[in-house]
Amino acid sequence: MNTYSLEFLKRDWQGAGYDLGFAAVFDRNSVNQRSVRVFAGRVAEYVASISLKYLSADCPNAWQTVSAGEIEQFLSGRFHWHNTQLLVLEVTTICGFSGYVEINQPDQLIVGGPSESYYKGNSAEDLAMAIEIMEVTRFAAEGFGDGFGAFGAGSSAIEQAKELRALGRQPNLTSVINGEAFALSLVKQCTELREL
């Protein structure tokens, strides 16, 4: 996990308004039209509520939105990954995590949200929520193949995930990851930050 971002948050946990996220990078050849469509469909089936927005090459400065009831139709019809710069699923999970699942060209995924979304103060609820987050990342590994993941604040999580890949290490994010172990680590780090 990302100790730099944790040190950063320790200095100003209280009103910082920082987003925390679990970020991952995958093989860019595996993140394609079909795999993105299947992944987004799995997430839509898994969460309590969802909406979708995206930036396209044709309209890079204006969000285009898709309502929850139209996501499946959009993904199987109008959606073209090669023309998409950024796809964001805004989600609320069953256990109450409210955040986003962001897929960036060509190979990046971030499951993130405001820092306060990661901590409810009840260890059982926090763990259940973290397990849901890790389940979403497992869907990504199933669709995009093995990847490199890290937890942290702002862009530091994606930077660490890229660094892990650049070091040539074994991927730490696979379809058979121990999501509960990742989730326990995530909850532990958030609890430590809140107790400062």
PDB file of C-alpha atoms in Angstrom:
ATOM      1  CA  MET A   1       0.000   0.000   0.000  1.00  0.00           C
ATOM      2  CA  ASN A   2       1.030   3.601  -0.413  1.00  0.00           C
ATOM      3  CA  THR A   3       2.774   5.003   2.640  1.00  0.00           C
ATOM      4  CA  TYR A   4       3.484   8.336   0.932  1.00  0.00           C
ATOM      5  CA  SER A   5      -0.183   9.109   0.528  1.00  0.00           C
ATOM      6  CA  LEU A   6      -0.920   8.019   4.101  1.00  0.00           C
ATOM      7  CA  GLU A   7       1.750  10.386   5.427  1.00  0.00           C
ATOM      8  CA  PHE A   8       0.245  13.117   3.261  1.00  0.00           C
ATOM      9  CA  LEU A   9      -3.211  12.494   4.701  1.00  0.00           C
ATOM     10  CA  LYS A  10      -1.953  12.325   8.289  1.00  0.00           C
ATOM     11  CA  ARG A  11      -0.885  15.949   7.999  1.00  0.00           C
ATOM     12  CA  ASP A  12      -4.390  17.148   7.126  1.00  0.00           C
ATOM     13  CA  TRP A  13      -7.079  14.470   7.461  1.00  0.00           C
ATOM     14  CA  GLN A  14      -9.778  16.764   8.794  1.00  0.00           C
ATOM     15  CA  GLY A  15     -11.103  19.105   6.090  1.00  0.00           C
ATOM     16  CA  ALA A  16      -8.815  18.195   3.305  1.00  0.00           C
ATOM     17  CA  GLY A  17     -11.586  16.848   1.142  1.00  0.00           C
ATOM     18  CA  TYR A  18      -9.121  14.549  -0.544  1.00  0.00           C
ATOM     19  CA  ASP A  19     -10.315  11.677  -2.630  1.00  0.00           C
ATOM     20  CA  LEU A  20      -8.998   8.289  -1.634  1.00  0.00           C
ATOM     21  CA  GLY A  21      -8.880   5.522  -4.144  1.00  0.00           C
ATOM     22  CA  PHE A  22      -7.772   2.068  -5.064  1.00  0.00           C
ATOM     23  CA  ALA A  23      -6.056   2.491  -8.416  1.00  0.00           C
ATOM     24  CA  ALA A  24      -4.874  -0.116 -10.864  1.00  0.00           C
ATOM     25  CA  VAL A  25      -3.092  -0.362 -14.189  1.00  0.00           C
ATOM     26  CA  PHE A  26      -3.516  -3.225 -16.622  1.00  0.00           C
ATOM     27  CA  ASP A  27      -2.124  -4.387 -19.956  1.00  0.00           C
ATOM     28  CA  ARG A  28      -3.448  -1.790 -22.396  1.00  0.00           C
ATOM     29  CA  ASN A  29      -4.261  -4.492 -24.970  1.00  0.00           C
ATOM     30  CA  SER A  30      -6.685  -6.072 -22.492  1.00  0.00           C
ATOM     31  CA  VAL A  31      -8.627  -2.871 -21.867  1.00  0.00           C
ATOM     32  CA  ASN A  32     -10.785  -2.773 -24.975  1.00  0.00           C
ATOM     33  CA  GLN A  33     -14.336  -2.302 -26.236  1.00  0.00           C
ATOM     34  CA  ARG A  34     -15.530  -5.724 -25.089  1.00  0.00           C
ATOM     35  CA  SER A  35     -13.751  -5.852 -21.707  1.00  0.00           C
ATOM     36  CA  VAL A  36     -14.825  -2.324 -20.715  1.00  0.00           C
ATOM     37  CA  ARG A  37     -18.437  -3.088 -21.709  1.00  0.00           C
ATOM     38  CA  VAL A  38     -18.473  -6.357 -19.728  1.00  0.00           C
ATOM     39  CA  PHE A  39     -16.796  -4.752 -16.690  1.00  0.00           C
ATOM     40  CA  ALA A  40     -19.205  -1.793 -16.600  1.00  0.00           C
ATOM     41  CA  GLY A  41     -22.141  -4.195 -16.929  1.00  0.00           C
ATOM     42  CA  ARG A  42     -20.898  -6.278 -13.981  1.00  0.00           C
ATOM     43  CA  VAL A  43     -20.483  -3.195 -11.819  1.00  0.00           C
ATOM     44  CA  ALA A  44     -23.982  -2.005 -12.756  1.00  0.00           C
ATOM     45  CA  GLU A  45     -25.443  -5.351 -11.628  1.00  0.00           C
ATOM     46  CA  TYR A  46     -23.471  -5.323  -8.366  1.00  0.00           C
ATOM     47  CA  VAL A  47     -24.105  -1.853  -6.917  1.00  0.00           C
ATOM     48  CA  ALA A  48     -27.238  -0.344  -5.365  1.00  0.00           C
ATOM     49  CA  SER A  49     -27.298   2.689  -7.678  1.00  0.00           C
ATOM     50  CA  ILE A  50     -25.297   3.814 -10.674  1.00  0.00           C
ATOM     51  CA  SER A  51     -25.019   6.488 -13.316  1.00  0.00           C
ATOM     52  CA  LEU A  52     -22.538   6.840 -16.144  1.00  0.00           C
ATOM     53  CA  LYS A  53     -20.777   9.807 -17.688  1.00  0.00           C
ATOM     54  CA  TYR A  54     -17.961  10.004 -20.182  1.00  0.00           C
ATOM     55  CA  LEU A  55     -15.686  12.279 -22.168  1.00  0.00           C
ATOM     56  CA  SER A  56     -15.182  11.417 -25.818  1.00  0.00           C
ATOM     57  CA  ALA A  57     -12.567  12.474 -28.349  1.00  0.00           C
ATOM     58  CA  ASP A  58     -15.365  14.253 -30.235  1.00  0.00           C
ATOM     59  CA  CYS A  59     -16.402  16.267 -27.177  1.00  0.00           C
ATOM     60  CA  PRO A  60     -13.436  16.258 -24.734  1.00  0.00           C
ATOM     61  CA  ASN A  61     -14.577  19.191 -22.599  1.00  0.00           C
ATOM     62  CA  ALA A  62     -18.213  18.317 -21.989  1.00  0.00           C
ATOM     63  CA  TRP A  63     -19.487  15.371 -19.976  1.00  0.00           C
ATOM     64  CA  GLN A  64     -22.032  13.202 -21.728  1.00  0.00           C
ATOM     65  CA  THR A  65     -24.333  11.364 -19.321  1.00  0.00           C
ATOM     66  CA  VAL A  66     -26.272   8.128 -19.456  1.00  0.00           C
ATOM     67  CA  SER A  67     -29.053   7.399 -16.975  1.00  0.00           C
ATOM     68  CA  ALA A  68     -29.113   4.170 -14.978  1.00  0.00           C
ATOM     69  CA  GLY A  69     -31.913   2.706 -17.085  1.00  0.00           C
ATOM     70  CA  GLU A  70     -30.041   3.357 -20.328  1.00  0.00           C
ATOM     71  CA  ILE A  71     -26.561   2.073 -19.375  1.00  0.00           C
ATOM     72  CA  GLU A  72     -27.003  -1.436 -20.774  1.00  0.00           C
ATOM     73  CA  GLN A  73     -28.384  -0.100 -24.058  1.00  0.00           C
ATOM     74  CA  PHE A  74     -25.596   2.489 -24.276  1.00  0.00           C
ATOM     75  CA  LEU A  75     -22.850  -0.081 -23.642  1.00  0.00           C
ATOM     76  CA  SER A  76     -24.165  -2.460 -26.287  1.00  0.00           C
ATOM     77  CA  GLY A  77     -24.913   0.252 -28.864  1.00  0.00           C
ATOM     78  CA  ARG A  78     -23.485   3.777 -28.905  1.00  0.00           C
ATOM     79  CA  PHE A  79     -20.435   3.100 -26.713  1.00  0.00           C
ATOM     80  CA  HIS A  80     -17.061   3.083 -28.507  1.00  0.00           C
ATOM     81  CA  TRP A  81     -14.021   2.637 -26.259  1.00  0.00           C
ATOM     82  CA  HIS A  82     -11.548   3.801 -28.916  1.00  0.00           C
ATOM     83  CA  ASN A  83     -13.354   7.168 -28.954  1.00  0.00           C
ATOM     84  CA  THR A  84     -13.705   7.423 -25.148  1.00  0.00           C
ATOM     85  CA  GLN A  85     -11.132   9.354 -23.147  1.00  0.00           C
ATOM     86  CA  LEU A  86     -12.634   8.795 -19.702  1.00  0.00           C
ATOM     87  CA  LEU A  87     -15.598   6.726 -18.530  1.00  0.00           C
ATOM     88  CA  VAL A  88     -16.945   7.246 -15.003  1.00  0.00           C
ATOM     89  CA  LEU A  89     -19.490   5.112 -13.192  1.00  0.00           C
ATOM     90  CA  GLU A  90     -20.860   7.001 -10.200  1.00  0.00           C
ATOM     91  CA  VAL A  91     -21.918   4.336  -7.733  1.00  0.00           C
ATOM     92  CA  THR A  92     -23.395   3.690  -4.333  1.00  0.00           C
ATOM     93  CA  THR A  93     -22.761   0.201  -3.032  1.00  0.00           C
ATOM     94  CA  ILE A  94     -25.167  -1.839  -0.939  1.00  0.00           C
ATOM     95  CA  CYS A  95     -23.116  -1.108   2.215  1.00  0.00           C
ATOM     96  CA  GLY A  96     -23.145   2.618   1.522  1.00  0.00           C
ATOM     97  CA  PHE A  97     -19.854   3.466  -0.185  1.00  0.00           C
ATOM     98  CA  SER A  98     -20.575   6.445  -2.420  1.00  0.00           C
ATOM     99  CA  GLY A  99     -17.941   7.142  -5.032  1.00  0.00           C
ATOM    100  CA  TYR A 100     -16.866   6.466  -8.561  1.00  0.00           C
ATOM    101  CA  VAL A 101     -15.288   3.865 -10.789  1.00  0.00           C
ATOM    102  CA  GLU A 102     -13.144   5.619 -13.366  1.00  0.00           C
ATOM    103  CA  ILE A 103     -11.674   3.964 -16.464  1.00  0.00           C
ATOM    104  CA  ASN A 104      -9.030   6.092 -18.184  1.00  0.00           C
ATOM    105  CA  GLN A 105      -7.457   5.479 -21.567  1.00  0.00           C
ATOM    106  CA  PRO A 106      -5.535   3.385 -22.185  1.00  0.00           C
ATOM    107  CA  ASP A 107      -5.217   1.112 -19.140  1.00  0.00           C
ATOM    108  CA  GLN A 108      -6.110   2.748 -15.791  1.00  0.00           C
ATOM    109  CA  LEU A 109      -8.877   2.082 -13.277  1.00  0.00           C
ATOM    110  CA  ILE A 110      -9.645   3.998 -10.084  1.00  0.00           C
ATOM    111  CA  VAL A 111     -12.287   3.109  -7.505  1.00  0.00           C
ATOM    112  CA  GLY A 112     -12.402   6.278  -5.465  1.00  0.00           C
ATOM    113  CA  GLY A 113     -14.407   8.750  -3.505  1.00  0.00           C
ATOM    114  CA  PRO A 114     -14.218  11.439  -0.836  1.00  0.00           C
ATOM    115  CA  SER A 115     -12.144  10.419   2.182  1.00  0.00           C
ATOM    116  CA  GLU A 116     -15.228  10.474   4.420  1.00  0.00           C
ATOM    117  CA  SER A 117     -16.840   7.763   2.246  1.00  0.00           C
ATOM    118  CA  TYR A 118     -14.195   5.300   3.386  1.00  0.00           C
ATOM    119  CA  TYR A 119     -14.878   5.507   7.095  1.00  0.00           C
ATOM    120  CA  LYS A 120     -18.185   5.177   8.919  1.00  0.00           C
ATOM    121  CA  GLY A 121     -16.669   4.470  12.344  1.00  0.00           C
ATOM    122  CA  ASN A 122     -18.148   0.995  12.729  1.00  0.00           C
ATOM    123  CA  SER A 123     -15.505  -1.626  11.991  1.00  0.00           C
ATOM    124  CA  ALA A 124     -17.979  -4.199  10.641  1.00  0.00           C
ATOM    125  CA  GLU A 125     -19.598  -1.649   8.303  1.00  0.00           C
ATOM    126  CA  ASP A 126     -16.217  -0.297   7.207  1.00  0.00           C
ATOM    127  CA  LEU A 127     -14.950  -3.793   6.421  1.00  0.00           C
ATOM    128  CA  ALA A 128     -18.117  -4.686   4.466  1.00  0.00           C
ATOM    129  CA  MET A 129     -17.760  -1.498   2.448  1.00  0.00           C
ATOM    130  CA  ALA A 130     -14.063  -2.143   1.753  1.00  0.00           C
ATOM    131  CA  ILE A 131     -14.868  -5.703   0.644  1.00  0.00           C
ATOM    132  CA  GLU A 132     -17.363  -4.261  -1.851  1.00  0.00           C
ATOM    133  CA  ILE A 133     -14.687  -1.938  -3.225  1.00  0.00           C
ATOM    134  CA  MET A 134     -12.288  -4.836  -3.639  1.00  0.00           C
ATOM    135  CA  GLU A 135     -14.994  -6.913  -5.333  1.00  0.00           C
ATOM    136  CA  VAL A 136     -15.267  -4.199  -7.990  1.00  0.00           C
ATOM    137  CA  THR A 137     -11.490  -4.370  -8.524  1.00  0.00           C
ATOM    138  CA  ARG A 138     -11.749  -8.166  -8.830  1.00  0.00           C
ATOM    139  CA  PHE A 139     -14.294  -7.670 -11.639  1.00  0.00           C
ATOM    140  CA  ALA A 140     -11.686  -5.492 -13.344  1.00  0.00           C
ATOM    141  CA  ALA A 141      -8.986  -8.153 -13.002  1.00  0.00           C
ATOM    142  CA  GLU A 142     -11.362 -10.768 -14.408  1.00  0.00           C
ATOM    143  CA  GLY A 143     -12.035  -8.616 -17.452  1.00  0.00           C
ATOM    144  CA  PHE A 144      -8.728  -6.834 -17.982  1.00  0.00           C
ATOM    145  CA  GLY A 145      -6.319  -9.508 -16.747  1.00  0.00           C
ATOM    146  CA  ASP A 146      -3.715  -9.248 -14.015  1.00  0.00           C
ATOM    147  CA  GLY A 147      -2.746  -5.745 -12.956  1.00  0.00           C
ATOM    148  CA  PHE A 148      -0.970  -3.649 -10.389  1.00  0.00           C
ATOM    149  CA  GLY A 149      -2.962  -1.924  -7.664  1.00  0.00           C
ATOM    150  CA  ALA A 150      -2.348   0.551  -4.850  1.00  0.00           C
ATOM    151  CA  PHE A 151      -4.441   2.528  -2.359  1.00  0.00           C
ATOM    152  CA  GLY A 152      -3.824   6.193  -1.693  1.00  0.00           C
ATOM    153  CA  ALA A 153      -4.858   9.811  -1.933  1.00  0.00           C
ATOM    154  CA  GLY A 154      -5.503  11.712  -5.121  1.00  0.00           C
ATOM    155  CA  SER A 155      -3.237  10.773  -7.993  1.00  0.00           C
ATOM    156  CA  SER A 156      -0.625   9.124  -5.743  1.00  0.00           C
ATOM    157  CA  ALA A 157      -2.405   5.738  -5.910  1.00  0.00           C
ATOM    158  CA  ILE A 158      -2.261   5.564  -9.705  1.00  0.00           C
ATOM    159  CA  GLU A 159       1.358   6.749  -9.662  1.00  0.00           C
ATOM    160  CA  GLN A 160       2.292   3.956  -7.256  1.00  0.00           C
ATOM    161  CA  ALA A 161       0.442   1.374  -9.358  1.00  0.00           C
ATOM    162  CA  LYS A 162       2.402   2.540 -12.424  1.00  0.00           C
ATOM    163  CA  GLU A 163       5.619   2.342 -10.417  1.00  0.00           C
ATOM    164  CA  LEU A 164       4.864  -1.249  -9.381  1.00  0.00           C
ATOM    165  CA  ARG A 165       4.386  -2.169 -13.046  1.00  0.00           C
ATOM    166  CA  ALA A 166       7.580  -0.354 -14.084  1.00  0.00           C
ATOM    167  CA  LEU A 167       9.591  -2.300 -11.484  1.00  0.00           C
ATOM    168  CA  GLY A 168       8.679  -5.538 -13.253  1.00  0.00           C
ATOM    169  CA  ARG A 169       7.154  -7.156 -10.188  1.00  0.00           C
ATOM    170  CA  GLN A 170       4.462  -9.802 -10.203  1.00  0.00           C
ATOM    171  CA  PRO A 171       0.976  -8.304 -10.476  1.00  0.00           C
ATOM    172  CA  ASN A 172      -0.677  -7.898  -7.077  1.00  0.00           C
ATOM    173  CA  LEU A 173      -4.177  -7.623  -8.536  1.00  0.00           C
ATOM    174  CA  THR A 174      -5.578 -10.782 -10.097  1.00  0.00           C
ATOM    175  CA  SER A 175      -8.987 -12.380 -10.452  1.00  0.00           C
ATOM    176  CA  VAL A 176      -8.126 -14.618  -7.487  1.00  0.00           C
ATOM    177  CA  ILE A 177      -6.894 -11.831  -5.186  1.00  0.00           C
ATOM    178  CA  ASN A 178      -7.510 -12.128  -1.514  1.00  0.00           C
ATOM    179  CA  GLY A 179      -9.988  -9.268  -1.511  1.00  0.00           C
ATOM    180  CA  GLU A 180     -10.620  -9.593   2.203  1.00  0.00           C
ATOM    181  CA  ALA A 181      -6.914  -9.149   2.994  1.00  0.00           C
ATOM    182  CA  PHE A 182      -6.780  -6.038   0.789  1.00  0.00           C
ATOM    183  CA  ALA A 183      -9.992  -4.794   2.422  1.00  0.00           C
ATOM    184  CA  LEU A 184      -8.647  -5.363   5.954  1.00  0.00           C
ATOM    185  CA  SER A 185      -5.522  -3.415   5.068  1.00  0.00           C
ATOM    186  CA  LEU A 186      -7.592  -0.575   3.615  1.00  0.00           C
ATOM    187  CA  VAL A 187      -9.803  -0.371   6.730  1.00  0.00           C
ATOM    188  CA  LYS A 188      -6.767  -0.511   9.021  1.00  0.00           C
ATOM    189  CA  GLN A 189      -5.102   2.397   7.219  1.00  0.00           C
ATOM    190  CA  CYS A 190      -8.263   4.509   7.278  1.00  0.00           C
ATOM    191  CA  THR A 191      -8.803   3.763  10.991  1.00  0.00           C
ATOM    192  CA  GLU A 192      -5.218   4.766  11.794  1.00  0.00           C
ATOM    193  CA  LEU A 193      -5.686   8.023   9.930  1.00  0.00           C
ATOM    194  CA  ARG A 194      -8.928   8.811  11.769  1.00  0.00           C
ATOM    195  CA  GLU A 195      -7.299   8.149  15.160  1.00  0.00           C
ATOM    196  CA  LEU A 196      -4.572  10.762  14.644  1.00  0.00           C
TER     197      LEU A 196
END
